[in-house]
Amino acid sequence: QAQLVESGGDSVQAGGSLTLSCTVSGLPYNRYCMGWFRQAPGKEREGVAVTDNIGRKNYPDSVKGRFNVSQDNAKITLYLQMSSLKPEDTATYYCAAYRRPSPLDRCTMAIGRYNDWGQGTQVTVSS
């Protein structure tokens, strides 16, 4: 089973930038989806970025143009670069992964598809 460990959460001012990291070990899939999710108090967990083993990416409109997901060449670390942060970006951020069943399968932000989760890292954006 994969182990995912997030880091990089911090408190920042609105308009600032922050990069989160997710160190991945033991991922048993050659073909996979990995994503960043967030959960604010009293709200449901939502996806903010997904990518796959061939580098395709997808974002919801709420973060498009502000967030960027990337992986290192060894695919050991998943990053989430966040800029122009807003108070509504305040949440606990999680990384997660699941096996992509076929080469034609596109990654989804459906939380139920993700099998492996990290413990989360807190991002607080103040106005």
PDB file of C-alpha atoms in Angstrom, residues 2-127:
ATOM      1  CA  ALA A   2       1.254   3.468  -0.839  1.00  0.00           C
ATOM      2  CA  GLN A   3       2.321   5.956   1.782  1.00  0.00           C
ATOM      3  CA  LEU A   4       1.739   9.630   1.090  1.00  0.00           C
ATOM      4  CA  VAL A   5       3.063  12.375   3.346  1.00  0.00           C
ATOM      5  CA  GLU A   6       2.143  16.008   2.764  1.00  0.00           C
ATOM      6  CA  SER A   7       4.189  18.975   3.904  1.00  0.00           C
ATOM      7  CA  GLY A   8       4.505  22.689   3.263  1.00  0.00           C
ATOM      8  CA  GLY A   9       1.317  23.956   4.822  1.00  0.00           C
ATOM      9  CA  ASP A  10       1.582  27.388   6.388  1.00  0.00           C
ATOM     10  CA  SER A  11      -0.201  30.622   7.200  1.00  0.00           C
ATOM     11  CA  VAL A  12       0.046  33.248   4.469  1.00  0.00           C
ATOM     12  CA  GLN A  13      -1.495  36.571   3.552  1.00  0.00           C
ATOM     13  CA  ALA A  14      -4.070  36.830   0.797  1.00  0.00           C
ATOM     14  CA  GLY A  15      -2.365  37.229  -2.554  1.00  0.00           C
ATOM     15  CA  GLY A  16       0.610  35.181  -1.437  1.00  0.00           C
ATOM     16  CA  SER A  17       2.002  31.921  -2.722  1.00  0.00           C
ATOM     17  CA  LEU A  18       2.722  28.543  -1.227  1.00  0.00           C
ATOM     18  CA  THR A  19       3.984  25.198  -2.511  1.00  0.00           C
ATOM     19  CA  LEU A  20       2.839  21.953  -0.957  1.00  0.00           C
ATOM     20  CA  SER A  21       4.750  18.696  -1.322  1.00  0.00           C
ATOM     21  CA  CYS A  22       3.572  15.109  -1.134  1.00  0.00           C
ATOM     22  CA  THR A  23       6.224  12.457  -0.769  1.00  0.00           C
ATOM     23  CA  VAL A  24       5.064   9.164  -2.223  1.00  0.00           C
ATOM     24  CA  SER A  25       6.444   5.733  -1.433  1.00  0.00           C
ATOM     25  CA  GLY A  26       5.297   2.252  -2.228  1.00  0.00           C
ATOM     26  CA  LEU A  27       2.847   3.280  -4.971  1.00  0.00           C
ATOM     27  CA  PRO A  28       2.011  -0.097  -6.507  1.00  0.00           C
ATOM     28  CA  TYR A  29       0.660   1.300  -9.763  1.00  0.00           C
ATOM     29  CA  ASN A  30       2.531   2.052 -12.977  1.00  0.00           C
ATOM     30  CA  ARG A  31      -0.560   3.741 -14.360  1.00  0.00           C
ATOM     31  CA  TYR A  32      -2.098   6.033 -11.773  1.00  0.00           C
ATOM     32  CA  CYS A  33      -3.914   9.192 -10.909  1.00  0.00           C
ATOM     33  CA  MET A  34      -2.744  11.474  -8.165  1.00  0.00           C
ATOM     34  CA  GLY A  35      -4.585  14.431  -6.836  1.00  0.00           C
ATOM     35  CA  TRP A  36      -4.704  17.234  -4.347  1.00  0.00           C
ATOM     36  CA  PHE A  37      -7.854  17.713  -2.322  1.00  0.00           C
ATOM     37  CA  ARG A  38      -8.855  20.121   0.390  1.00  0.00           C
ATOM     38  CA  GLN A  39     -11.374  20.250   3.174  1.00  0.00           C
ATOM     39  CA  ALA A  40     -12.405  23.361   5.031  1.00  0.00           C
ATOM     40  CA  PRO A  41     -14.198  23.166   8.388  1.00  0.00           C
ATOM     41  CA  GLY A  42     -17.846  22.312   7.884  1.00  0.00           C
ATOM     42  CA  LYS A  43     -17.403  21.681   4.176  1.00  0.00           C
ATOM     43  CA  GLU A  44     -17.039  18.593   2.030  1.00  0.00           C
ATOM     44  CA  ARG A  45     -13.677  17.515   0.714  1.00  0.00           C
ATOM     45  CA  GLU A  46     -13.098  18.754  -2.822  1.00  0.00           C
ATOM     46  CA  GLY A  47     -10.528  18.170  -5.510  1.00  0.00           C
ATOM     47  CA  VAL A  48      -8.257  21.031  -6.545  1.00  0.00           C
ATOM     48  CA  ALA A  49      -5.845  19.315  -8.948  1.00  0.00           C
ATOM     49  CA  VAL A  50      -5.303  15.909 -10.494  1.00  0.00           C
ATOM     50  CA  THR A  51      -2.557  14.503 -12.671  1.00  0.00           C
ATOM     51  CA  ASP A  52      -1.579  11.111 -14.010  1.00  0.00           C
ATOM     52  CA  ASN A  53       1.564   9.144 -14.747  1.00  0.00           C
ATOM     53  CA  ILE A  54       1.849  10.743 -18.213  1.00  0.00           C
ATOM     54  CA  GLY A  55       1.490  14.293 -16.950  1.00  0.00           C
ATOM     55  CA  ARG A  56      -2.052  15.224 -17.915  1.00  0.00           C
ATOM     56  CA  LYS A  57      -3.621  17.685 -15.493  1.00  0.00           C
ATOM     57  CA  ASN A  58      -7.047  18.922 -14.563  1.00  0.00           C
ATOM     58  CA  TYR A  59      -8.309  21.646 -12.248  1.00  0.00           C
ATOM     59  CA  PRO A  60     -11.677  22.963 -11.140  1.00  0.00           C
ATOM     60  CA  ASP A  61     -12.572  26.504 -12.198  1.00  0.00           C
ATOM     61  CA  SER A  62     -12.123  27.750  -8.631  1.00  0.00           C
ATOM     62  CA  VAL A  63      -8.338  27.312  -8.800  1.00  0.00           C
ATOM     63  CA  LYS A  64      -7.602  27.257 -12.534  1.00  0.00           C
ATOM     64  CA  GLY A  65      -4.812  29.674 -13.352  1.00  0.00           C
ATOM     65  CA  ARG A  66      -3.747  29.918  -9.700  1.00  0.00           C
ATOM     66  CA  PHE A  67      -2.782  26.336  -8.826  1.00  0.00           C
ATOM     67  CA  ASN A  68      -0.358  24.063 -10.639  1.00  0.00           C
ATOM     68  CA  VAL A  69       0.253  20.372  -9.936  1.00  0.00           C
ATOM     69  CA  SER A  70       3.526  18.753 -10.899  1.00  0.00           C
ATOM     70  CA  GLN A  71       5.682  15.718 -10.192  1.00  0.00           C
ATOM     71  CA  ASP A  72       9.405  15.288 -10.019  1.00  0.00           C
ATOM     72  CA  ASN A  73      11.020  13.143 -12.712  1.00  0.00           C
ATOM     73  CA  ALA A  74      11.299  10.162 -10.416  1.00  0.00           C
ATOM     74  CA  LYS A  75       7.611  10.583  -9.517  1.00  0.00           C
ATOM     75  CA  ILE A  76       8.502  10.416  -5.885  1.00  0.00           C
ATOM     76  CA  THR A  77       7.130  13.829  -4.988  1.00  0.00           C
ATOM     77  CA  LEU A  78       3.890  15.506  -6.014  1.00  0.00           C
ATOM     78  CA  TYR A  79       3.760  19.285  -5.757  1.00  0.00           C
ATOM     79  CA  LEU A  80       0.978  21.829  -5.607  1.00  0.00           C
ATOM     80  CA  GLN A  81       2.076  25.352  -6.403  1.00  0.00           C
ATOM     81  CA  MET A  82      -0.520  27.837  -5.240  1.00  0.00           C
ATOM     82  CA  SER A  83      -0.509  31.533  -6.049  1.00  0.00           C
ATOM     83  CA  SER A  84      -2.869  34.467  -5.632  1.00  0.00           C
ATOM     84  CA  LEU A  85      -4.180  32.746  -2.545  1.00  0.00           C
ATOM     85  CA  LYS A  86      -7.547  33.795  -1.167  1.00  0.00           C
ATOM     86  CA  PRO A  87      -9.041  33.379   2.307  1.00  0.00           C
ATOM     87  CA  GLU A  88     -11.431  30.826   0.823  1.00  0.00           C
ATOM     88  CA  ASP A  89      -8.432  28.623   0.013  1.00  0.00           C
ATOM     89  CA  THR A  90      -8.025  28.023   3.743  1.00  0.00           C
ATOM     90  CA  ALA A  91      -8.339  24.283   4.341  1.00  0.00           C
ATOM     91  CA  THR A  92      -6.514  21.100   5.154  1.00  0.00           C
ATOM     92  CA  TYR A  93      -4.906  19.870   1.937  1.00  0.00           C
ATOM     93  CA  TYR A  94      -4.514  16.184   1.173  1.00  0.00           C
ATOM     94  CA  CYS A  95      -2.810  14.245  -1.571  1.00  0.00           C
ATOM     95  CA  ALA A  96      -4.252  10.965  -2.772  1.00  0.00           C
ATOM     96  CA  ALA A  97      -3.756   8.303  -5.431  1.00  0.00           C
ATOM     97  CA  TYR A  98      -5.478   5.444  -7.232  1.00  0.00           C
ATOM     98  CA  ARG A  99      -4.693   3.026 -10.020  1.00  0.00           C
ATOM     99  CA  ARG A 100      -5.833   4.210 -13.436  1.00  0.00           C
ATOM    100  CA  PRO A 101      -7.551   1.133 -14.882  1.00  0.00           C
ATOM    101  CA  SER A 102      -6.736   1.597 -18.573  1.00  0.00           C
ATOM    102  CA  PRO A 103      -4.590   3.812 -20.813  1.00  0.00           C
ATOM    103  CA  LEU A 104      -7.752   5.561 -22.021  1.00  0.00           C
ATOM    104  CA  ASP A 105      -9.008   6.322 -18.539  1.00  0.00           C
ATOM    105  CA  ARG A 106      -8.833   9.980 -17.545  1.00  0.00           C
ATOM    106  CA  CYS A 107      -8.300  10.967 -13.942  1.00  0.00           C
ATOM    107  CA  THR A 108     -11.304  12.021 -11.938  1.00  0.00           C
ATOM    108  CA  MET A 109     -11.740  14.192  -8.884  1.00  0.00           C
ATOM    109  CA  ALA A 110     -14.300  11.768  -7.487  1.00  0.00           C
ATOM    110  CA  ILE A 111     -13.055  11.204  -3.977  1.00  0.00           C
ATOM    111  CA  GLY A 112     -14.380   7.659  -3.818  1.00  0.00           C
ATOM    112  CA  ARG A 113     -11.946   6.540  -6.538  1.00  0.00           C
ATOM    113  CA  TYR A 114      -8.901   7.368  -4.435  1.00  0.00           C
ATOM    114  CA  ASN A 115      -7.528   4.535  -2.328  1.00  0.00           C
ATOM    115  CA  ASP A 116      -4.436   6.036  -0.812  1.00  0.00           C
ATOM    116  CA  TRP A 117      -4.448   9.237   1.226  1.00  0.00           C
ATOM    117  CA  GLY A 118      -1.997  11.325   3.174  1.00  0.00           C
ATOM    118  CA  GLN A 119      -2.677  12.804   6.584  1.00  0.00           C
ATOM    119  CA  GLY A 120      -3.089  16.379   5.370  1.00  0.00           C
ATOM    120  CA  THR A 121      -1.342  19.713   5.820  1.00  0.00           C
ATOM    121  CA  GLN A 122      -3.004  22.937   6.938  1.00  0.00           C
ATOM    122  CA  VAL A 123      -3.104  26.041   4.767  1.00  0.00           C
ATOM    123  CA  THR A 124      -4.452  29.235   6.292  1.00  0.00           C
ATOM    124  CA  VAL A 125      -4.897  32.374   4.190  1.00  0.00           C
ATOM    125  CA  SER A 126      -5.627  35.589   6.051  1.00  0.00           C
ATOM    126  CA  SER A 127      -7.079  38.747   4.552  1.00  0.00           C
TER     127      SER A 127
END
